[in-house]
Every structure is written in C-alpha cells, then in structure tokens.
CSV table of C-alpha atoms and ligand atoms in Angstrom, one decimal:
chain,number,residue,atom,x,y,z
A,1,MET,CA,40.6,-7.2,12.2
A,2,SER,CA,41.2,-3.5,12.3
A,3,PRO,CA,39.8,-1.0,14.7
A,4,VAL,CA,36.2,0.1,14.6
A,5,PHE,CA,35.4,3.7,13.7
A,6,ALA,CA,32.1,5.5,14.0
A,7,SER,CA,32.2,7.0,10.5
A,8,ALA,CA,34.5,7.9,7.6
A,9,GLN,CA,34.9,11.3,9.2
A,10,GLU,CA,36.4,9.7,12.3
A,11,VAL,CA,38.7,7.6,10.1
A,12,VAL,CA,40.1,10.8,8.6
A,13,ASN,CA,40.3,12.6,12.0
A,14,THR,CA,42.2,9.7,13.6
A,15,LEU,CA,44.3,8.2,10.8
A,16,ARG,CA,44.8,11.1,8.3
A,17,PRO,CA,45.6,8.2,6.0
A,18,ARG,CA,48.5,8.5,3.6
A,19,ASP,CA,47.3,5.4,1.6
A,20,PRO,CA,43.7,4.6,0.5
A,21,VAL,CA,41.4,3.0,3.1
A,22,LEU,CA,38.5,0.7,2.5
A,23,CYS,CA,35.7,1.4,5.0
A,24,VAL,CA,33.5,-1.7,5.4
A,25,ARG,CA,30.1,-1.5,7.1
A,26,PRO,CA,29.4,-5.0,8.5
A,27,GLY,CA,25.9,-3.9,9.6
A,28,VAL,CA,24.9,-3.0,6.1
A,29,LEU,CA,26.3,-6.3,4.8
A,30,GLU,CA,24.4,-8.3,7.4
A,31,GLN,CA,21.2,-6.5,6.6
A,32,ASN,CA,21.7,-7.0,2.8
A,33,ALA,CA,22.2,-10.7,3.4
A,34,ARG,CA,19.2,-11.1,5.6
A,35,ARG,CA,17.0,-9.2,3.2
A,36,MET,CA,18.1,-11.2,0.1
A,37,ILE,CA,17.8,-14.5,1.9
A,38,ALA,CA,14.3,-13.7,3.1
A,39,ALA,CA,13.2,-12.5,-0.4
A,40,PHE,CA,14.6,-15.3,-2.5
A,41,PRO,CA,12.7,-18.7,-2.5
A,42,GLY,CA,15.8,-20.8,-2.6
A,43,ASP,CA,19.5,-20.8,-1.7
A,44,VAL,CA,21.4,-17.5,-1.9
A,45,LEU,CA,25.1,-18.2,-2.9
A,46,TYR,CA,27.4,-15.2,-2.4
A,47,ALA,CA,29.8,-14.9,-5.5
A,48,VAL,CA,33.1,-14.6,-3.6
A,49,LYS,CA,35.0,-13.0,-6.5
A,50,CYS,CA,33.1,-9.8,-6.2
A,51,ASN,CA,34.7,-9.0,-2.9
A,52,ALA,CA,36.7,-11.7,-1.0
A,53,GLY,CA,37.8,-9.4,1.8
A,54,GLN,CA,37.6,-11.3,5.1
A,55,PRO,CA,35.5,-8.7,6.9
A,56,VAL,CA,33.0,-8.8,4.0
A,57,LEU,CA,32.7,-12.6,4.1
A,58,ASP,CA,32.5,-12.6,7.9
A,59,ALA,CA,29.6,-10.1,7.9
A,60,LEU,CA,27.7,-11.9,5.2
A,61,TYR,CA,28.1,-15.1,7.1
A,62,ALA,CA,26.8,-13.4,10.2
A,63,GLY,CA,23.8,-12.3,8.1
A,64,GLY,CA,23.0,-15.9,7.4
A,65,VAL,CA,24.8,-16.7,4.1
A,66,ARG,CA,25.8,-20.4,4.1
A,67,HIS,CA,26.3,-21.0,0.4
A,68,PHE,CA,29.2,-19.6,-1.6
A,69,ASP,CA,29.8,-19.4,-5.3
A,70,THR,CA,33.5,-20.2,-5.5
A,71,ALA,CA,35.3,-20.1,-8.8
A,72,THR,CA,38.9,-21.2,-7.9
A,73,ILE,CA,40.4,-23.6,-5.4
A,74,ALA,CA,41.8,-20.7,-3.4
A,75,GLU,CA,38.3,-19.3,-2.9
A,76,VAL,CA,37.1,-22.8,-1.9
A,77,ARG,CA,39.9,-23.0,0.7
A,78,GLN,CA,39.2,-19.5,2.0
A,79,VAL,CA,35.5,-20.3,2.6
A,80,SER,CA,35.7,-23.9,3.8
A,81,ASP,CA,38.6,-23.4,6.1
A,82,ARG,CA,36.7,-20.6,8.0
A,83,TYR,CA,33.1,-21.6,7.9
A,84,ALA,CA,32.7,-25.3,8.8
A,85,ASP,CA,28.9,-25.4,8.0
A,86,ALA,CA,29.1,-23.5,4.7
A,87,ASP,CA,28.6,-25.1,1.3
A,88,CYS,CA,30.9,-24.2,-1.6
A,89,HIS,CA,29.6,-24.5,-5.1
A,90,PHE,CA,32.4,-24.7,-7.7
A,91,MET,CA,30.8,-22.5,-10.4
A,92,HIS,CA,33.6,-22.1,-12.8
A,93,PRO,CA,32.9,-24.1,-16.0
A,94,VAL,CA,36.7,-24.9,-16.4
A,95,LYS,CA,38.6,-26.4,-13.6
A,96,SER,CA,41.9,-28.2,-13.3
A,97,ARG,CA,42.0,-31.9,-12.2
A,98,ASP,CA,43.9,-30.9,-9.1
A,99,ALA,CA,41.3,-28.3,-8.2
A,100,ILE,CA,38.4,-30.8,-8.7
A,101,ALA,CA,40.1,-33.5,-6.6
A,102,GLU,CA,40.9,-31.1,-3.7
A,103,ALA,CA,37.4,-29.6,-3.8
A,104,TYR,CA,35.7,-33.0,-3.8
A,105,PHE,CA,37.9,-35.1,-1.5
A,106,VAL,CA,39.3,-32.5,0.9
A,107,HIS,CA,36.6,-29.8,1.1
A,108,GLY,CA,33.5,-31.9,0.4
A,109,VAL,CA,32.3,-29.8,-2.5
A,110,ARG,CA,29.4,-31.5,-4.2
A,111,SER,CA,28.2,-28.9,-6.6
A,112,PHE,CA,30.0,-28.3,-9.9
A,113,VAL,CA,29.4,-26.5,-13.2
A,114,VAL,CA,30.2,-27.7,-16.8
A,115,ASP,CA,29.6,-26.2,-20.2
A,116,HIS,CA,31.5,-28.9,-22.3
A,117,PRO,CA,31.3,-32.7,-22.4
A,118,ASP,CA,35.1,-33.0,-21.7
A,119,GLU,CA,34.6,-31.1,-18.5
A,120,LEU,CA,31.9,-33.5,-17.4
A,121,GLU,CA,34.1,-36.4,-18.2
A,122,LYS,CA,37.0,-34.8,-16.3
A,123,ILE,CA,34.8,-34.4,-13.2
A,124,LEU,CA,33.5,-37.9,-13.3
A,125,ASP,CA,37.0,-39.3,-13.9
A,126,VAL,CA,38.7,-37.3,-11.1
A,127,THR,CA,35.9,-38.1,-8.6
A,128,GLU,CA,36.0,-41.8,-9.6
A,129,GLY,CA,32.5,-41.9,-10.9
A,130,ALA,CA,30.9,-40.1,-8.0
A,131,ALA,CA,27.1,-39.9,-8.1
A,132,ASP,CA,26.5,-37.7,-5.1
A,133,MET,CA,27.0,-34.3,-6.9
A,134,THR,CA,24.8,-31.7,-8.4
A,135,VAL,CA,26.3,-30.9,-11.9
A,136,SER,CA,24.8,-27.8,-13.4
A,137,VAL,CA,25.1,-27.0,-17.1
A,138,ARG,CA,26.0,-23.4,-17.9
A,139,LEU,CA,23.8,-22.1,-20.7
A,140,GLU,CA,25.0,-19.2,-22.9
A,141,ILE,CA,22.4,-16.5,-23.2
A,142,PRO,CA,22.3,-13.2,-25.1
A,143,ASN,CA,23.2,-10.0,-23.2
A,144,ARG,CA,20.1,-7.8,-22.6
A,145,ASN,CA,20.5,-4.7,-20.6
A,146,ALA,CA,23.4,-5.6,-18.4
A,147,MET,CA,25.9,-2.8,-17.9
A,148,MET,CA,28.7,-5.3,-17.9
A,149,SER,CA,28.3,-8.2,-20.4
A,150,LEU,CA,29.5,-11.6,-19.4
A,151,HIS,CA,28.7,-12.8,-22.9
A,152,GLY,CA,31.1,-14.8,-25.1
A,153,LYS,CA,33.3,-16.7,-22.7
A,154,PHE,CA,31.3,-19.5,-21.2
A,155,GLY,CA,28.2,-21.4,-21.8
A,156,ALA,CA,26.7,-24.2,-24.0
A,157,THR,CA,24.2,-23.6,-26.8
A,158,PRO,CA,20.7,-24.9,-26.0
A,159,ALA,CA,21.3,-28.1,-28.0
A,160,GLU,CA,24.7,-28.7,-26.4
A,161,ALA,CA,23.2,-28.0,-23.0
A,162,ALA,CA,20.4,-30.6,-23.6
A,163,THR,CA,23.0,-33.2,-24.5
A,164,LEU,CA,25.1,-32.3,-21.4
A,165,LEU,CA,22.0,-32.6,-19.1
A,166,ASN,CA,21.4,-36.1,-20.4
A,167,GLY,CA,25.0,-36.9,-19.7
A,168,VAL,CA,24.7,-35.7,-16.1
A,169,ALA,CA,21.4,-37.6,-15.6
A,170,ALA,CA,23.1,-40.8,-17.1
A,171,SER,CA,26.0,-40.4,-14.6
A,172,GLY,CA,23.5,-40.6,-11.7
A,173,ASN,CA,24.2,-37.1,-10.4
A,174,ARG,CA,21.6,-34.4,-9.8
A,175,THR,CA,20.9,-32.2,-12.8
A,176,GLY,CA,21.2,-28.4,-12.8
A,177,LEU,CA,21.0,-25.6,-15.2
A,178,THR,CA,22.6,-22.2,-14.8
A,179,PHE,CA,23.2,-18.9,-16.6
A,180,HIS,CA,24.5,-15.4,-15.9
A,181,VAL,CA,22.6,-12.5,-17.4
A,182,GLY,CA,25.6,-10.1,-17.1
A,183,SER,CA,26.6,-7.9,-14.2
A,184,GLN,CA,24.6,-4.8,-13.2
A,185,CYS,CA,21.6,-6.1,-15.1
A,186,VAL,CA,18.8,-3.5,-14.9
A,187,ASP,CA,16.1,-5.4,-16.7
A,188,THR,CA,14.0,-8.1,-15.0
A,189,ALA,CA,13.0,-9.4,-18.5
A,190,ALA,CA,16.6,-10.6,-18.9
A,191,PHE,CA,15.8,-13.3,-16.3
A,192,SER,CA,12.4,-14.1,-17.9
A,193,HIS,CA,14.0,-14.7,-21.3
A,194,ALA,CA,16.9,-16.8,-19.8
A,195,ILE,CA,14.4,-18.9,-17.9
A,196,ASP,CA,12.3,-19.4,-21.0
A,197,LEU,CA,15.4,-20.7,-22.7
A,198,CYS,CA,16.0,-23.0,-19.8
A,199,GLY,CA,12.5,-24.3,-20.4
A,200,THR,CA,13.4,-25.1,-24.0
A,201,VAL,CA,16.5,-27.0,-23.0
A,202,ILE,CA,14.7,-29.0,-20.3
A,203,ARG,CA,12.0,-30.1,-22.7
A,204,GLN,CA,14.6,-31.0,-25.3
A,205,ALA,CA,16.6,-33.0,-22.8
A,206,GLY,CA,13.5,-34.7,-21.4
A,207,VAL,CA,15.0,-34.6,-17.8
A,208,THR,CA,13.5,-33.6,-14.5
A,209,LEU,CA,15.6,-30.7,-13.4
A,210,ASP,CA,16.9,-30.8,-9.8
A,211,VAL,CA,18.4,-27.3,-9.5
A,212,LEU,CA,17.8,-24.1,-11.4
A,213,ASP,CA,20.5,-21.6,-10.6
A,214,VAL,CA,19.7,-18.1,-12.0
A,215,GLY,CA,23.2,-16.7,-11.4
A,216,GLY,CA,24.0,-13.2,-10.4
A,217,GLY,CA,23.8,-9.9,-12.1
A,218,PHE,CA,21.3,-8.2,-9.7
A,219,PRO,CA,22.1,-4.5,-9.7
A,220,GLY,CA,23.7,-2.3,-7.1
A,221,TYR,CA,21.7,0.9,-6.4
A,222,TYR,CA,24.0,3.5,-7.9
A,223,THR,CA,21.6,5.8,-9.8
A,224,GLY,CA,18.6,5.0,-7.6
A,225,GLU,CA,16.6,4.0,-10.7
A,226,GLU,CA,17.6,0.3,-10.7
A,227,PRO,CA,14.7,-2.2,-10.2
A,228,GLU,CA,14.4,-3.6,-6.6
A,229,PHE,CA,15.5,-7.2,-5.9
A,230,ALA,CA,11.9,-8.1,-5.3
A,231,ALA,CA,11.1,-7.3,-8.9
A,232,PHE,CA,13.7,-9.7,-10.1
A,233,VAL,CA,12.4,-12.4,-7.7
A,234,ALA,CA,8.9,-11.9,-9.1
A,235,ALA,CA,10.2,-12.3,-12.7
A,236,ILE,CA,12.1,-15.4,-11.7
A,237,VAL,CA,9.2,-17.0,-9.8
A,238,SER,CA,6.7,-16.4,-12.6
A,239,GLY,CA,9.3,-17.7,-15.2
A,240,CYS,CA,9.6,-20.9,-13.2
A,241,LYS,CA,5.8,-21.3,-13.2
A,242,ARG,CA,5.6,-20.5,-17.0
A,243,ILE,CA,8.1,-23.3,-17.9
A,244,GLY,CA,6.4,-25.8,-15.6
A,245,LEU,CA,9.3,-26.3,-13.2
A,246,PRO,CA,8.3,-28.9,-10.6
A,247,ASP,CA,8.3,-28.0,-6.9
A,248,THR,CA,11.0,-30.5,-6.4
A,249,CYS,CA,13.4,-28.3,-8.3
A,250,ARG,CA,15.6,-26.3,-6.0
A,251,LEU,CA,16.2,-22.6,-6.9
A,252,GLN,CA,19.6,-20.9,-6.4
A,253,CYS,CA,20.9,-17.4,-7.1
A,254,GLU,CA,24.5,-16.1,-7.0
A,255,PRO,CA,24.5,-12.4,-6.2
A,256,GLY,CA,27.8,-10.7,-5.9
A,257,ARG,CA,27.4,-7.0,-6.5
A,258,ALA,CA,23.9,-6.6,-5.1
A,259,LEU,CA,25.0,-8.0,-1.7
A,260,VAL,CA,28.0,-5.8,-1.2
A,261,ALA,CA,28.0,-2.7,-3.4
A,262,ASP,CA,26.6,-0.2,-0.9
A,263,ALA,CA,28.5,-1.6,2.1
A,264,VAL,CA,32.0,-0.3,1.4
A,265,SER,CA,33.4,3.2,0.7
A,266,VAL,CA,36.9,4.2,-0.2
A,267,ILE,CA,38.8,7.1,1.3
A,268,ALA,CA,41.5,8.5,-1.1
A,269,ARG,CA,43.6,11.7,-0.9
A,270,VAL,CA,43.9,14.5,-3.4
A,271,GLU,CA,47.6,15.0,-4.3
A,272,LEU,CA,47.1,17.7,-6.9
A,273,ARG,CA,44.4,19.8,-8.4
A,274,ARG,CA,44.7,21.0,-11.9
A,275,GLY,CA,41.6,22.9,-12.7
A,276,ASN,CA,38.8,20.3,-12.8
A,277,LYS,CA,41.2,17.4,-12.8
A,278,LEU,CA,42.0,15.8,-9.5
A,279,TYR,CA,45.1,13.5,-9.1
A,280,ILE,CA,44.3,11.1,-6.3
A,281,ASN,CA,46.1,8.2,-4.6
A,282,ASP,CA,43.8,5.4,-5.7
A,283,GLY,CA,42.7,4.5,-9.2
A,284,THR,CA,41.9,2.1,-11.9
A,285,TYR,CA,44.7,-0.3,-10.9
A,286,GLY,CA,43.7,0.0,-7.2
A,287,SER,CA,40.2,-0.2,-5.9
A,288,LEU,CA,38.5,2.3,-8.3
A,289,ALA,CA,38.3,0.3,-11.6
A,290,GLU,CA,34.5,0.5,-11.6
A,291,LEU,CA,34.7,4.3,-11.7
A,292,LYS,CA,36.2,3.9,-15.2
A,293,TYR,CA,34.3,0.9,-16.4
A,294,LEU,CA,30.8,1.4,-14.9
A,295,GLY,CA,30.7,5.2,-15.1
A,296,ASN,CA,30.2,8.3,-13.0
A,297,CYS,CA,27.5,6.9,-10.8
A,298,PHE,CA,29.4,6.8,-7.6
A,299,PRO,CA,28.5,9.3,-4.9
A,300,MET,CA,31.5,11.1,-3.3
A,301,GLN,CA,32.2,13.9,-0.9
A,302,VAL,CA,35.2,15.8,0.4
A,303,VAL,CA,36.1,14.9,4.0
A,304,ARG,CA,38.4,17.3,6.0
A,305,PRO,CA,39.6,16.5,9.5
A,306,GLN,CA,37.5,18.0,12.2
A,307,GLY,CA,38.7,21.4,13.2
A,308,GLU,CA,39.5,22.5,9.6
A,309,ASN,CA,36.9,24.5,7.7
A,310,PRO,CA,34.6,22.0,6.1
A,311,ALA,CA,34.3,22.0,2.3
A,312,MET,CA,31.3,24.2,1.5
A,313,GLY,CA,31.6,25.0,-2.2
A,314,ALA,CA,28.9,24.5,-4.8
A,315,PRO,CA,29.1,21.1,-6.5
A,316,ALA,CA,31.5,21.0,-9.5
A,317,GLY,CA,32.3,18.2,-11.9
A,318,PHE,CA,35.8,16.7,-11.8
A,319,ASP,CA,37.7,14.1,-13.8
A,320,LEU,CA,39.8,11.8,-11.6
A,321,PHE,CA,43.3,10.5,-12.2
A,322,GLY,CA,44.9,7.6,-10.4
A,323,PRO,CA,48.4,7.3,-9.0
A,324,THR,CA,50.1,5.2,-11.6
A,325,CYS,CA,51.9,6.6,-14.7
A,326,ASP,CA,49.6,4.7,-17.1
A,327,THR,CA,47.0,6.6,-19.0
A,328,VAL,CA,44.5,3.8,-18.5
A,329,ASP,CA,44.5,5.0,-14.9
A,330,THR,CA,42.1,7.9,-15.6
A,331,MET,CA,38.4,8.1,-14.6
A,332,PRO,CA,36.5,10.5,-16.7
A,333,GLY,CA,33.7,12.3,-14.8
A,334,PRO,CA,31.9,14.4,-14.1
A,335,PHE,CA,32.3,13.3,-10.5
A,336,TRP,CA,30.6,15.9,-8.4
A,337,LEU,CA,32.5,17.4,-5.4
A,338,SER,CA,32.6,20.6,-3.5
A,339,ASP,CA,34.3,23.2,-5.8
A,340,ASP,CA,36.8,24.2,-3.0
A,341,VAL,CA,38.4,20.7,-3.0
A,342,ARG,CA,42.2,21.1,-2.8
A,343,GLU,CA,45.4,19.2,-2.4
A,344,GLY,CA,45.5,17.4,0.9
A,345,ASP,CA,41.8,16.8,1.1
A,346,TRP,CA,40.4,13.4,1.5
A,347,ILE,CA,37.5,12.2,-0.6
A,348,GLU,CA,35.1,9.4,0.4
A,349,ILE,CA,33.7,7.5,-2.6
A,350,GLY,CA,30.6,5.4,-1.8
A,351,ARG,CA,29.1,2.2,-3.1
A,352,LEU,CA,32.4,0.6,-3.8
A,353,GLY,CA,31.9,-2.8,-2.3
A,354,ALA,CA,31.8,-4.7,-5.6
A,355,TYR,CA,34.7,-5.4,-7.9
A,356,SER,CA,36.9,-2.8,-6.1
A,357,SER,CA,39.5,-4.2,-3.8
A,358,ALA,CA,39.0,-7.5,-5.5
A,359,LEU,CA,40.7,-6.1,-8.7
A,360,SER,CA,43.4,-4.1,-6.9
A,361,THR,CA,47.0,-4.6,-8.1
A,362,ARG,CA,50.4,-3.4,-6.8
A,363,PHE,CA,51.2,-1.9,-10.2
A,364,ASN,CA,53.7,1.0,-10.1
A,365,GLY,CA,54.4,0.4,-6.4
A,366,CYS,CA,51.0,1.5,-5.2
A,367,ALA,CA,50.0,0.3,-1.8
A,368,SER,CA,46.9,-1.8,-1.4
A,369,ALA,CA,44.2,-0.2,0.7
A,370,ALA,CA,43.8,-1.1,4.4
A,371,TRP,CA,40.5,-2.3,5.7
A,372,VAL,CA,38.8,-0.5,8.5
A,373,ASN,CA,35.5,-1.3,10.1
A,374,VAL,CA,32.9,1.5,10.2
A,375,SER,CA,29.9,1.1,12.5
A,376,ASP,CA,27.6,3.7,10.9
A,377,SER,CA,25.1,2.5,8.3
A,378,VAL,CA,25.0,5.7,6.4
A,379,VAL,CA,25.4,5.0,2.7
A,380,LEU,CA,26.7,8.0,0.8
A,381,THR,CA,24.0,9.2,-1.6
A,382,SER,CA,24.0,13.0,-1.4
A,383,THR,CA,25.9,14.1,-4.4
A,384,ARG,CA,24.8,14.1,-8.1
A,385,VAL,CA,25.4,10.9,-10.1
A,386,ALA,CA,24.7,9.9,-13.7
A,387,SER,CA,21.2,8.7,-14.6
A,388,LEU,CA,20.5,5.1,-15.7
A,389,ASP,CA,20.0,6.4,-19.2
A,390,GLU,CA,23.4,8.0,-19.3
A,391,LEU,CA,25.0,4.8,-18.0
A,392,ARG,CA,23.1,2.8,-20.7
A,393,ARG,CA,24.3,5.0,-23.4
A,394,ARG,CA,27.8,4.6,-22.1
A,395,ALA,CA,27.6,0.8,-21.9
A,396,ALA,CA,26.2,0.5,-25.4
B,401,LIG,C1,30.7,-13.0,-11.3
B,401,LIG,C2,29.7,-14.0,-11.2
B,401,LIG,C3,28.6,-13.9,-10.3
B,401,LIG,C4,28.3,-12.6,-9.6
B,401,LIG,O1,27.9,-11.6,-10.5
B,401,LIG,P1,27.3,-10.2,-10.0
B,401,LIG,O2,27.0,-9.5,-11.2
B,401,LIG,O3,28.3,-9.6,-9.1
B,401,LIG,O4,26.0,-10.5,-9.2
B,401,LIG,C5,27.7,-14.9,-10.2
B,401,LIG,N1,27.9,-16.1,-10.8
B,401,LIG,C6,29.0,-16.3,-11.7
B,401,LIG,C7,29.1,-17.6,-12.4
B,401,LIG,C8,29.9,-15.3,-11.9
B,401,LIG,O5,30.9,-15.5,-12.7
C-alpha cells in the first residue's frame, strides 16, 4: 500500500500530483463498519461492487466486516483469497455454471440468489444436489424514492417468488428472500413496503423463512438531509414484527454506498478555466461518474500547495468538464468553489467512496487514479451542495 499522508493538503504539498489521486481514510471506513454492525440486528454484508479497492476492503475488514456481497467470481476470489474467515454471498441472480462450481467447491460459498426457476435448477445441478446452502429469492419491488433506481433488471414477481421459495424448500436448502430498494434511497418507507411484500410472498408460499436479506440502498450523507441508518433499522425491525417473522429468521443487509461514501475524496487538477467552466483531469469515465449521475451534492474545495496564496475568493458555481473528448464527460453544476480558482490548482472532491473508482475506465488514454492513505478523519462538508429536494427533482 501507498504512503500515509496526514491530509489531502499534504498530498498536494508532497506529490503535486499530475494524475488524479484517491485519498482513502481507513479510520473513517473502520468506524462506519463498526457503527453499522452495532446498529443492525443481523449480518452486515459489504457490497463489494461499490468500491473494491484493496485499501477499502482491508479497512472494512479491520472494522469487523466478515460478510461480503459478491456478484462475480472475481469478487469472490478477491475476498476469499485475502480474508480466510470471511463469508462470500453470491448475490447476483444470474451466474455461469463455472462461477457457481468454483464458488461452491473451491471457495466454500454457501449463499446464493435466484430469481428464476432455471437458475435454481442450474445451482442444484452444478452443486450435485447440495442441501447445505441458503438460496435467497430476489423479489422485484417498485422504486420509491431511490435516487438511482435498480428497477427492471432483476427480481421475481410475488407469485413467481412464492413458487421459487417452495422449490428451495423442496431441495432441502435454507430459504431466503431478498430485494433491493434502489441506491441512495432516502425514504425508510421503501423498506417497510418491501418487507410487507415479503410477508405476502411468505404467506403464499407457506414456508418458514430462514433468511431475510433487505439488500442495500442506504444513503450516503451528501446533502445532510438524508435519514440516519438507525431510522432505516427501525423501519426494518418493525416491518419484520408486522409480518410475523419468527426469531429464527436471520436478518441480513447489503450496504455498499452507506459504508464507504464519506471515506474517500478525489484530488484532481484544473487544466483550463473558461469563465465558470473548469476543465479538470478526472471525469465521468474516471472516478467522477456520480457527479454527473447523482448530481451536484459533492462538497469540494481548492487545494494549493503550502507556500502559495490560499484560495480566498467568494464561492462561485462551476460546471466541470472531464479529460476525454466525449461530451458525455461533462458534469453540470453548480459545483461551488472559490472564485479565484485557476489553471494549475488542485481541487479536492469529497464523499466519493461509492461508485467512483469502481466505474473508472482507461478511455481516451486517461490514467487511473492512484490510491493514497490519508490519516485525518475530516470529511469535507464546508461548501454549498444541492438540497435533497433539488436532487429529487433531478432524479425524477
Ligand atoms: C449494488 C448492490 C448493493 C449495494 O447497493 P448500495 O446502494 O450501494 O447500498 C447491494 N445488493 C445488491 C444485490 C446490489 O446489486
């Protein structure tokens, strides 16, 4: 792993980086993991796809995470090769036979998801009729107040889910139900409604459920108005009571974003200023896709090397443009930065732990950002960002 810096300021002083840098704060990740594990009455699975950077996984592991939501065999390998006592849950509803075989026989994976009878048959066939697994049925649910809908790709209807649950029970495996409310969900009622739907499916199937996995979707704190994790837990716990889930049923959740969002910031450099347009060296095809797709809710600040006059202008709104030649690589603001920002300045963009480096490409010859470890726990919050209502309007 890379050197440890005291702060993003020290990264700029020391490296004056030509390429974008990802500043990871292991202390924040560890604390996030401890808090969520303590607050949730069940197993907390980290959704690896959200940020699979090794320093991120190591810090979450250090914070007590022992369960991982892995969606591909490469993610299963990454986790199980490094953390001998961790459990991988293969939560993608569609898996190749090779992937199922390697997961089950090589890596000891015993938790799988299905949303179609052929997938259940595939798993039972590849594992030679294994009866030591938990097979969870992914239920399709309507999108309610998630900024990023995950609707329309996966999931069985309630009637199909009930049939699938009966199939799992008949195979001798433990039965599970799971759903995903959509990412950056800002409404605890989304979980209440989804759990009620689970209740309907369980009654229709007439099975005793062994595992209820409420998925991910818990929000990162971008605007400061998002409900706390505790409020989601309260909605989940009361939902489970309402549908009469027995105490023997194990609860699981699969946070990605909420565990990592605030723990990583990105340092990028300004290459040209054209009025209130800044052309920077990271963008939509690099680690800044969320600036385009989630909106202007990311705090940022100008960072100049120690010894230069610090940026002291009044806040002004800027649109950001990434380094590739593609017009998709634009991030409409307003992003608020000191009005005296200029070519050669670095900007630190906060709360970029989720779906940032994970989505980065090498398109147009752009370099992938290097990881550095930052020991402060200061999470950038100081500048103006969009309100929750503005983001809602944008997502609608
Ligand atoms: C992406 C994903 C997650 C994580 O979602 P977040 O919104 O980042 O919490 C959890 N479970 C499944 C099945 C996913 O696809």
